[in-house]
Coordinates of C-alpha atoms in Angstrom, one line a residue:
X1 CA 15.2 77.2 109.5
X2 CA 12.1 77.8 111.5
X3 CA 9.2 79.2 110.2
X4 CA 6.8 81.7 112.2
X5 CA 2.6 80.4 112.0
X6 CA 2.2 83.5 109.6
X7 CA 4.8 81.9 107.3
X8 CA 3.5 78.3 108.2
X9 CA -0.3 80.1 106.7
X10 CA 1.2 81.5 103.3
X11 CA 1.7 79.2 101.0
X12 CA 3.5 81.5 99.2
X13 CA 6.0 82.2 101.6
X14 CA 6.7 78.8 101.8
X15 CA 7.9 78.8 98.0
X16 CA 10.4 80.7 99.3
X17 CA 11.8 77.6 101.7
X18 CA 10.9 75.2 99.0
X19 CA 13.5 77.0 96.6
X20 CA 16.0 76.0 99.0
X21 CA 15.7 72.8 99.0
X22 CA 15.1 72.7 95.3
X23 CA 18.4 74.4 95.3
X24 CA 20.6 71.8 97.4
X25 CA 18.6 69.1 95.2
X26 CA 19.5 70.4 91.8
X27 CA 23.5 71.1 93.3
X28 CA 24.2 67.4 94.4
X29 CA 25.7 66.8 90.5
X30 CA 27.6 63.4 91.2
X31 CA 29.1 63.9 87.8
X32 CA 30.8 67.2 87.8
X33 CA 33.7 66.0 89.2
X34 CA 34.7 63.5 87.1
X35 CA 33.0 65.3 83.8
X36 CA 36.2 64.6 81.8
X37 CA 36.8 60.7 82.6
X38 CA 33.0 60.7 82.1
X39 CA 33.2 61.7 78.8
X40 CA 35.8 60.0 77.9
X41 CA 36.8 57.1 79.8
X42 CA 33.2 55.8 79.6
X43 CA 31.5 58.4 76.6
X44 CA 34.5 57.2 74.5
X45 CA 34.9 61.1 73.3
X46 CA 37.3 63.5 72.2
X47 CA 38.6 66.3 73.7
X48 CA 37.5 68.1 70.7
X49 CA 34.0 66.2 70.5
X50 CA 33.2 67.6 74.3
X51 CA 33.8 71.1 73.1
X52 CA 31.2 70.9 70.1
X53 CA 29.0 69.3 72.5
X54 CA 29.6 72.3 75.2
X55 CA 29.2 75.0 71.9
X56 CA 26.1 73.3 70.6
X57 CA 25.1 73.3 74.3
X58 CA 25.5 77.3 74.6
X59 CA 24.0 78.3 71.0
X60 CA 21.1 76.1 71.8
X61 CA 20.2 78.0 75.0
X62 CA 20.3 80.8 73.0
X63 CA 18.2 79.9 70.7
X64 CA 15.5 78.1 72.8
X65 CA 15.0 81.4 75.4
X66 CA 12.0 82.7 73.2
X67 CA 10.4 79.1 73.1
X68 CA 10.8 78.7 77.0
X69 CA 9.2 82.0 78.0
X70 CA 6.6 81.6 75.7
X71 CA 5.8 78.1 77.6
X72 CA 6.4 79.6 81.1
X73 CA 3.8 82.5 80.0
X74 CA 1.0 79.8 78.4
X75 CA 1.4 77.1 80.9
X76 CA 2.5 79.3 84.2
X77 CA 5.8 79.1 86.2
X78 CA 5.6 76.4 88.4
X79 CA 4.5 74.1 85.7
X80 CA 7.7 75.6 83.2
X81 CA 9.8 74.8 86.6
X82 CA 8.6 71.2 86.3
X83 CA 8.9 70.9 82.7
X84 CA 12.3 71.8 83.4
X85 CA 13.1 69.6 86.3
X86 CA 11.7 66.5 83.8
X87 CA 13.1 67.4 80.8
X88 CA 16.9 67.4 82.8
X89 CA 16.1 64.3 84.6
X90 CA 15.5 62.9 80.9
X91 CA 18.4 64.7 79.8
X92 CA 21.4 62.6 82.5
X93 CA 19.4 59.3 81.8
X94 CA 19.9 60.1 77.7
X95 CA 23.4 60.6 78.6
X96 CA 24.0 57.4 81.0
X97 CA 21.8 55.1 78.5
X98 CA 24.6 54.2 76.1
X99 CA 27.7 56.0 74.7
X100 CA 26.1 56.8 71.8
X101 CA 26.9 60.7 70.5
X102 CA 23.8 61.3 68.8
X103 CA 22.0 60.1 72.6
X104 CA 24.7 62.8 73.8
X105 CA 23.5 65.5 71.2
X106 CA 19.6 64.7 72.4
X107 CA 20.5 65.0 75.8
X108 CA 22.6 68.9 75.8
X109 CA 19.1 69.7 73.5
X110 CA 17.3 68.5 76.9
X111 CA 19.5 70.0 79.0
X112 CA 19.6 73.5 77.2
X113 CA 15.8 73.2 77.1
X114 CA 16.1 73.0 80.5
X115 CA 18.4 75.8 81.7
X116 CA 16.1 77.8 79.0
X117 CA 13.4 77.4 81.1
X118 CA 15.0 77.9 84.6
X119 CA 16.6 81.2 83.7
X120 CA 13.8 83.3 83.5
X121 CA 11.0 81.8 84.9
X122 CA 12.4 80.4 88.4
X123 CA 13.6 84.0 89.1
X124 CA 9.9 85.6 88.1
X125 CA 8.5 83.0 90.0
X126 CA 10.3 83.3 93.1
X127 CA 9.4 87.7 92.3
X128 CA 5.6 86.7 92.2
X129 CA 5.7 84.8 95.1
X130 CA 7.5 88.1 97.1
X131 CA 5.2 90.1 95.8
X132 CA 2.0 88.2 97.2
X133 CA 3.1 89.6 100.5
X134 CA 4.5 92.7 99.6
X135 CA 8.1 91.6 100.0
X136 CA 9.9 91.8 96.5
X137 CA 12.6 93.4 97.6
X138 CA 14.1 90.7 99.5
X139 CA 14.7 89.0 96.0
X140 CA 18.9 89.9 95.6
X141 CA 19.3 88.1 99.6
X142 CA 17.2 84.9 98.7
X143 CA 18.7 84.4 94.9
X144 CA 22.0 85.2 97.2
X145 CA 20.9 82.3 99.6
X146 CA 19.9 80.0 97.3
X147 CA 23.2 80.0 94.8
X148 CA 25.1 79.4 98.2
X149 CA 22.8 76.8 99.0
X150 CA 23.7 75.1 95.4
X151 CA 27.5 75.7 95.9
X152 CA 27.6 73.7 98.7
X153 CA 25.4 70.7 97.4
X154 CA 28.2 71.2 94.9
X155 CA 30.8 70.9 97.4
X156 CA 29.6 67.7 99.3
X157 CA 28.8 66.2 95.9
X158 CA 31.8 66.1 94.2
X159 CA 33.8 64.0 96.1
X160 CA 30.5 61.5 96.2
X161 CA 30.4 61.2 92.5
X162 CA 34.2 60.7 92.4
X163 CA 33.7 57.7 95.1
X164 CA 30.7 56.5 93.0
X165 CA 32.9 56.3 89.8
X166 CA 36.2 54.6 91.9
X167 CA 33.6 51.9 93.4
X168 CA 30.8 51.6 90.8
X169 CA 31.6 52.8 88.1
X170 CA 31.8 56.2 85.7
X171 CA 28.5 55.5 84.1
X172 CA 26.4 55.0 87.6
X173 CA 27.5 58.9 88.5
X174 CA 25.1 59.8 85.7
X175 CA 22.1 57.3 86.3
X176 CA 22.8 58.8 89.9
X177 CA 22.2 62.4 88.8
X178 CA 19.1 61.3 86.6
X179 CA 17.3 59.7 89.9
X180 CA 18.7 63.1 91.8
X181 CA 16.7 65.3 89.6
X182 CA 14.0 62.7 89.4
X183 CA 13.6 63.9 92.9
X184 CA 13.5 67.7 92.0
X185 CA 11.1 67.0 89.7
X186 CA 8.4 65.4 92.2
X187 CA 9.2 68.2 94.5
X188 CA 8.8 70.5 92.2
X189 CA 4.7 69.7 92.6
X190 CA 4.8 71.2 96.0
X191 CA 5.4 75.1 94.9
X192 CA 2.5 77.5 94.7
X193 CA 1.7 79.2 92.0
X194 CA 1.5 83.0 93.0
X195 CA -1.0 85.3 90.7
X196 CA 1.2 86.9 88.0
X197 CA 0.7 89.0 84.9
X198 CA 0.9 87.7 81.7
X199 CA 3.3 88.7 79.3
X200 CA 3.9 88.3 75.7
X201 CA 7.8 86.8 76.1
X202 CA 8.5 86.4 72.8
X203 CA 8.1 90.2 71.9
X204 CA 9.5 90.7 75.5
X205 CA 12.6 89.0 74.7
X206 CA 13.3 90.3 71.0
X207 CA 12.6 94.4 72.4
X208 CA 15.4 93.5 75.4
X209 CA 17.9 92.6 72.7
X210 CA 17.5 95.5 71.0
X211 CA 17.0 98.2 74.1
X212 CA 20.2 96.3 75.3
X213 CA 22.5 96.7 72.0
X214 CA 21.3 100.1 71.8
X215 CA 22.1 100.9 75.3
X216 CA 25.8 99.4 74.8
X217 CA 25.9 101.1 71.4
X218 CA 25.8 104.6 72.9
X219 CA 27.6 104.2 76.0
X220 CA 31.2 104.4 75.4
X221 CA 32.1 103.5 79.3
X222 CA 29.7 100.8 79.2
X223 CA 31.1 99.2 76.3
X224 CA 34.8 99.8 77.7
X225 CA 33.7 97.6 80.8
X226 CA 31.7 94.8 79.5
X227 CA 34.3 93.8 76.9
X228 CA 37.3 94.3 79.1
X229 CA 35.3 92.3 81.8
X230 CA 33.6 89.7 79.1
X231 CA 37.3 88.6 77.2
X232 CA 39.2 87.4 80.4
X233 CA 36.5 86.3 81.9
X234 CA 35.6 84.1 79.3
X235 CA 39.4 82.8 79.1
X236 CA 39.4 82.0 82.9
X237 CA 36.0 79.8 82.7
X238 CA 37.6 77.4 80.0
X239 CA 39.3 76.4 83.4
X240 CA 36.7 74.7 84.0
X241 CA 36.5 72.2 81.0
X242 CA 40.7 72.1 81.1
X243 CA 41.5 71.5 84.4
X244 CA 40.2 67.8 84.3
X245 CA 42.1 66.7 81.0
X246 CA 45.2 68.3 82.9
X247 CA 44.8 65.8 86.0
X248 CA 44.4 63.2 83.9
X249 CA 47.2 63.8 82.0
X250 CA 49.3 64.1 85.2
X251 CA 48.0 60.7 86.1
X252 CA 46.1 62.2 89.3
X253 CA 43.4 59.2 90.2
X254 CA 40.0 59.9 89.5
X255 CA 38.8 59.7 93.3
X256 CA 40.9 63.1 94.0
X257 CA 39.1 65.0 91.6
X258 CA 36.2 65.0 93.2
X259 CA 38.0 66.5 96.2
X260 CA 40.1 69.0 94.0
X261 CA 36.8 70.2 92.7
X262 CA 34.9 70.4 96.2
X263 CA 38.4 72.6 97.3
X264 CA 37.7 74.6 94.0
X265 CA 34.1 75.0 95.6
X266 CA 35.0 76.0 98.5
X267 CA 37.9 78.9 97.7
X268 CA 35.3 80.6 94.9
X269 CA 32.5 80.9 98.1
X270 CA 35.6 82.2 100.3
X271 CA 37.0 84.5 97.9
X272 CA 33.6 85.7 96.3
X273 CA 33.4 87.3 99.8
X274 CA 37.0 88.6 100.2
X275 CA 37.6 90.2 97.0
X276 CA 34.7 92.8 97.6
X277 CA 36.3 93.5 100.8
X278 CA 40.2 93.9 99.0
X279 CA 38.7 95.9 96.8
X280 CA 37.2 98.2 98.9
X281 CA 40.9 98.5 100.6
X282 CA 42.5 99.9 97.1
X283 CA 42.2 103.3 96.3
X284 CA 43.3 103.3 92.9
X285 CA 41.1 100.2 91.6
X286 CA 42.3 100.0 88.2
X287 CA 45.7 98.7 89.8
X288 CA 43.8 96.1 91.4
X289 CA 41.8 94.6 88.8
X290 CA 45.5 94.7 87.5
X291 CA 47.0 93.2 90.1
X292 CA 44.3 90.4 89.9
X293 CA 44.5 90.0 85.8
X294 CA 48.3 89.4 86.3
X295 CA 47.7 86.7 89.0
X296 CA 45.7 85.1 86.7
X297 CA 47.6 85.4 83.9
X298 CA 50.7 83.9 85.6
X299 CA 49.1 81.0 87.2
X300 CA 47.5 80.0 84.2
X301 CA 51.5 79.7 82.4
X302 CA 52.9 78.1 85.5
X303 CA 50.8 75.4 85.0
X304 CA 51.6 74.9 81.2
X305 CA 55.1 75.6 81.6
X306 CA 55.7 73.7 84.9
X307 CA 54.0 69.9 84.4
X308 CA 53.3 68.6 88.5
X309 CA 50.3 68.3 89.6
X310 CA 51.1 69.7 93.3
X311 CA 51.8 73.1 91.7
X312 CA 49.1 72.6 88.9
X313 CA 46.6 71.8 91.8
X314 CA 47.9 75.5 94.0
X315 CA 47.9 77.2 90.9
X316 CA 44.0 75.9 89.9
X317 CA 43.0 76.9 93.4
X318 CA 45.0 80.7 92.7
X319 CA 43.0 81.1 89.3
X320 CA 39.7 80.3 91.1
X321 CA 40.6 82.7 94.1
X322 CA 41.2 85.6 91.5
X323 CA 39.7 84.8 88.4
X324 CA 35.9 83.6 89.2
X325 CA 35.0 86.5 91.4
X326 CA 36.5 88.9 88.9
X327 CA 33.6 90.0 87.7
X328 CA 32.7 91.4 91.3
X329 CA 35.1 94.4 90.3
X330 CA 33.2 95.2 87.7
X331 CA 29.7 95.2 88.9
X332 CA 29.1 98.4 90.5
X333 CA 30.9 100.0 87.6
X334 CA 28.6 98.2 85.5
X335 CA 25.9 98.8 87.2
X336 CA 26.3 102.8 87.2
X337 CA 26.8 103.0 83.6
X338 CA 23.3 101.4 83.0
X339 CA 19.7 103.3 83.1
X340 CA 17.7 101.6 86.3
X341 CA 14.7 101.2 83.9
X342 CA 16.9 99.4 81.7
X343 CA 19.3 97.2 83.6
X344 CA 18.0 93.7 83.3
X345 CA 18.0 94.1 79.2
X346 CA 21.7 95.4 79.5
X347 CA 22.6 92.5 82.0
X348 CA 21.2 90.5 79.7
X349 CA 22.3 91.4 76.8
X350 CA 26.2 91.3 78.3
X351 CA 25.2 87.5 79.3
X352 CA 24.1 87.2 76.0
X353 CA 27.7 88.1 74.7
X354 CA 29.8 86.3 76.9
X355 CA 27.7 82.6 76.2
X356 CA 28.3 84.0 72.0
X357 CA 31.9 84.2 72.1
X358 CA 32.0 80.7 74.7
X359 CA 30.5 78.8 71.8
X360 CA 32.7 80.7 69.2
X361 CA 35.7 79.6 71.3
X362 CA 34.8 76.2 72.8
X363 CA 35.7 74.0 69.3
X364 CA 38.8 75.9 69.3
X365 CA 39.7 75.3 72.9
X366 CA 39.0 71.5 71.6
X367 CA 41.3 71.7 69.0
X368 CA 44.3 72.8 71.0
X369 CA 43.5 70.2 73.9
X370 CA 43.7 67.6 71.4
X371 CA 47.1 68.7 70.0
X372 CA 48.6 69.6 73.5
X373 CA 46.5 70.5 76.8
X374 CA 49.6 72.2 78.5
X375 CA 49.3 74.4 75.6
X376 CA 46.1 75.7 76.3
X377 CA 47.3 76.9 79.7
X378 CA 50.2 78.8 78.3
X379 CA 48.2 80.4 75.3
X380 CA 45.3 81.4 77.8
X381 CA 47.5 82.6 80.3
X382 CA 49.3 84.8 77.3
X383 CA 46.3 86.3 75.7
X384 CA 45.3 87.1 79.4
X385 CA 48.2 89.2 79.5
X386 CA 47.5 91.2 76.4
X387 CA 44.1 91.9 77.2
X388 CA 45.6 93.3 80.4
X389 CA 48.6 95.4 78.5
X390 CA 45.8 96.8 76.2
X391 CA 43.4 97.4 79.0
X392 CA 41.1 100.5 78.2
X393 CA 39.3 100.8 81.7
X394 CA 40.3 103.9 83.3
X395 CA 40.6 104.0 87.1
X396 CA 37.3 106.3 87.1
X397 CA 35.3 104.3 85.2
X398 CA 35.2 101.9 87.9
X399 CA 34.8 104.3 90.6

């Protein structure tokens, strides 16, 4: 990408370019492919253990949001932004020291600290940095840009860390990842701080909790849509955590799941573009989302009920398709329900639900993997078609 000499003279504008390359640094993650044999194989955990990790992980993001904008507001964005590129190098070389669970436990604290910090402030810094030059409202195209960007560092990564783990070994995938994000960090010192107005985050961040439960509170359509949309959708991302175990159980070798994942990649950026287009072909939309809950639901039980991994793999690849854009048909929807002074508490406050009832679930999800994983599929795939059969969307609420 070229820039002009104007853009070449702002160093604002070149934040902008930096962030994509920040992006592609922080999305080569050598061990999400092989997360579960990670874990396991080498971390000597549980099925079970993982999920309290991946709970304690969630509640302590939570918890550490007020903290983290409080820092990004005293120390500024772009040093919050290399806090948090430090703290998660720290965080994969805590986990790749020794497998040690209470090393694990300090490095999902780093790690949430991290995210904490990234949430908010990399999105208000990228804002300020718009603003210098009177372009904020190119923000939506360059977050757009810069999660594609991240995808596909995800994509060429996966299989890397899977050949890393068949030729090295499991544990080098992590030291890898800490020595990535060592990178990110020292990059990280070439952004610009843009002029910004400080805020009081903590007070920020306790008033958008309640502005958002009280918008939810008296919006019966709202509600409707968020917890139709928040339930499934939180069934379909425990694919994410179950779909390794499953392999592994199948006796699929570790270097394909590098490649399974990268495929995974690649059909959520395809189908994150063709759903909105589908949708746009179906008149009656409630008979879509539907259509697309049923998929779901029936890939998910073909997998527990039919044990090869060909099939397993197809239907994995179906429940990505359908299942991780799902949310798309509920955005607009959303989006109309929701006052436009208002609508980053209330999207906030949904996110806020859906990571609650992911750390309420995730050491029952554990549970059930260690007893049977194949079970999981068929359960998830079953309460998905409840949730479906006592859908209370109306076709005009998503109009």
């Amino acid at each position: 990408m070229i820039m002009s000499l104007e853009e070449e003279n702002n160093p604002y504008k070149r934040n902008v370019y930096k962030t994509y390359i920040l992006a592609f640094i922080f999305g080569i993650h050598t061990v999400r492919g092989v997360y579960y044999p990670y874990m396991t194989d080498w971390g000597g955990l549980t099925f079970f253990d993982i999920m309290i990790l991946q709970s304690y992980f969630t509640l302590m993001i939570f918890i550490l949001e007020i903290p983290s904008g409080a820092i990004a507001d005293h120390l500024g964005r772009k040093r919050a932004i290399i806090l948090a590129a430090l703290t998660v190098a720290l965080a994969a070389f805590f986990y790749s020291v020794y497998p040690l669970f209470i090393l694990f436990v300090i490095a999902e604290t780093l790690w949430a600290f991290s995210a904490a910090l990234f949430s908010g402030t990399f999105e208000a810094f990228l804002f300020s940095s718009l603003k210098s030059y009177g372009e904020e409202k190119k923000l939506p195209k360059i977050l757009a840009r810069f999660n594609t960007i991240n995808l596909i560092a995800l994509t060429i990564s996966a299989p890397l860390g899977a050949l890393i783990a068949s030729v090295i070994s499991l544990q080098f995938t992590m030291t890898t990842l800490g020595f990535i994000y060592l990178i990110g960090f020292i990059f990280s010192f070439f952004f610009k701080e843009a002029p910004f107005r400080r805020e009081g985050q903590t007070e920020k961040y306790i008033n958008l909790l309640k502005d958002g439960f009280k918008e939810l509170r008296g919006n019966k359509i709202l509600r409707v849509l968020t917890f139709d949309r928040l339930f499934i959708d939180v069934l379909i991302f425990f694919l994410f955590w179950i779909y390794q175990p499953y392999l592994k159980s199948l006796g699929v070798p570790i270097l394909w799941f590098g490649f399974i994942n990268s495929f995974m990649n690649i059909t959520n950026m395809a189908f994150t573009l063709i759903i909105p287009k589908m949708l746009e072909s179906y008149k009656n939309k409630l008979r879509f989302l539907i259509t697309v809950d049923l998929i779901n639901a029936i890939a998910f039980m073909i997998i527990g009920i039919f044990i090869n991994a060909i099939l397993g793999v197809i239907m994995i690849l179906m429940i990505v398709a359908f299942g991780y854009p799902r949310f798309l048909i509920y955005t607009n929807a959303i989006n109309n329900q929701i006052k436009s002074d208002n609508r980053a508490t209330v999207l906030s406050t949904i996110n806020m639900f859906a990571s609650i009832l992911r750390a309420i679930l995730y050491p029952i999800v554990g549970l059930l993997g260690e007893w049977n994983v194949y079970a999981i599929f068929i359960i998830t795939g079953a309460m998905i078609l409840v949730f479906t059969i006592t859908c209370r969307v109306k076709n005009e609420y998503l109009e």
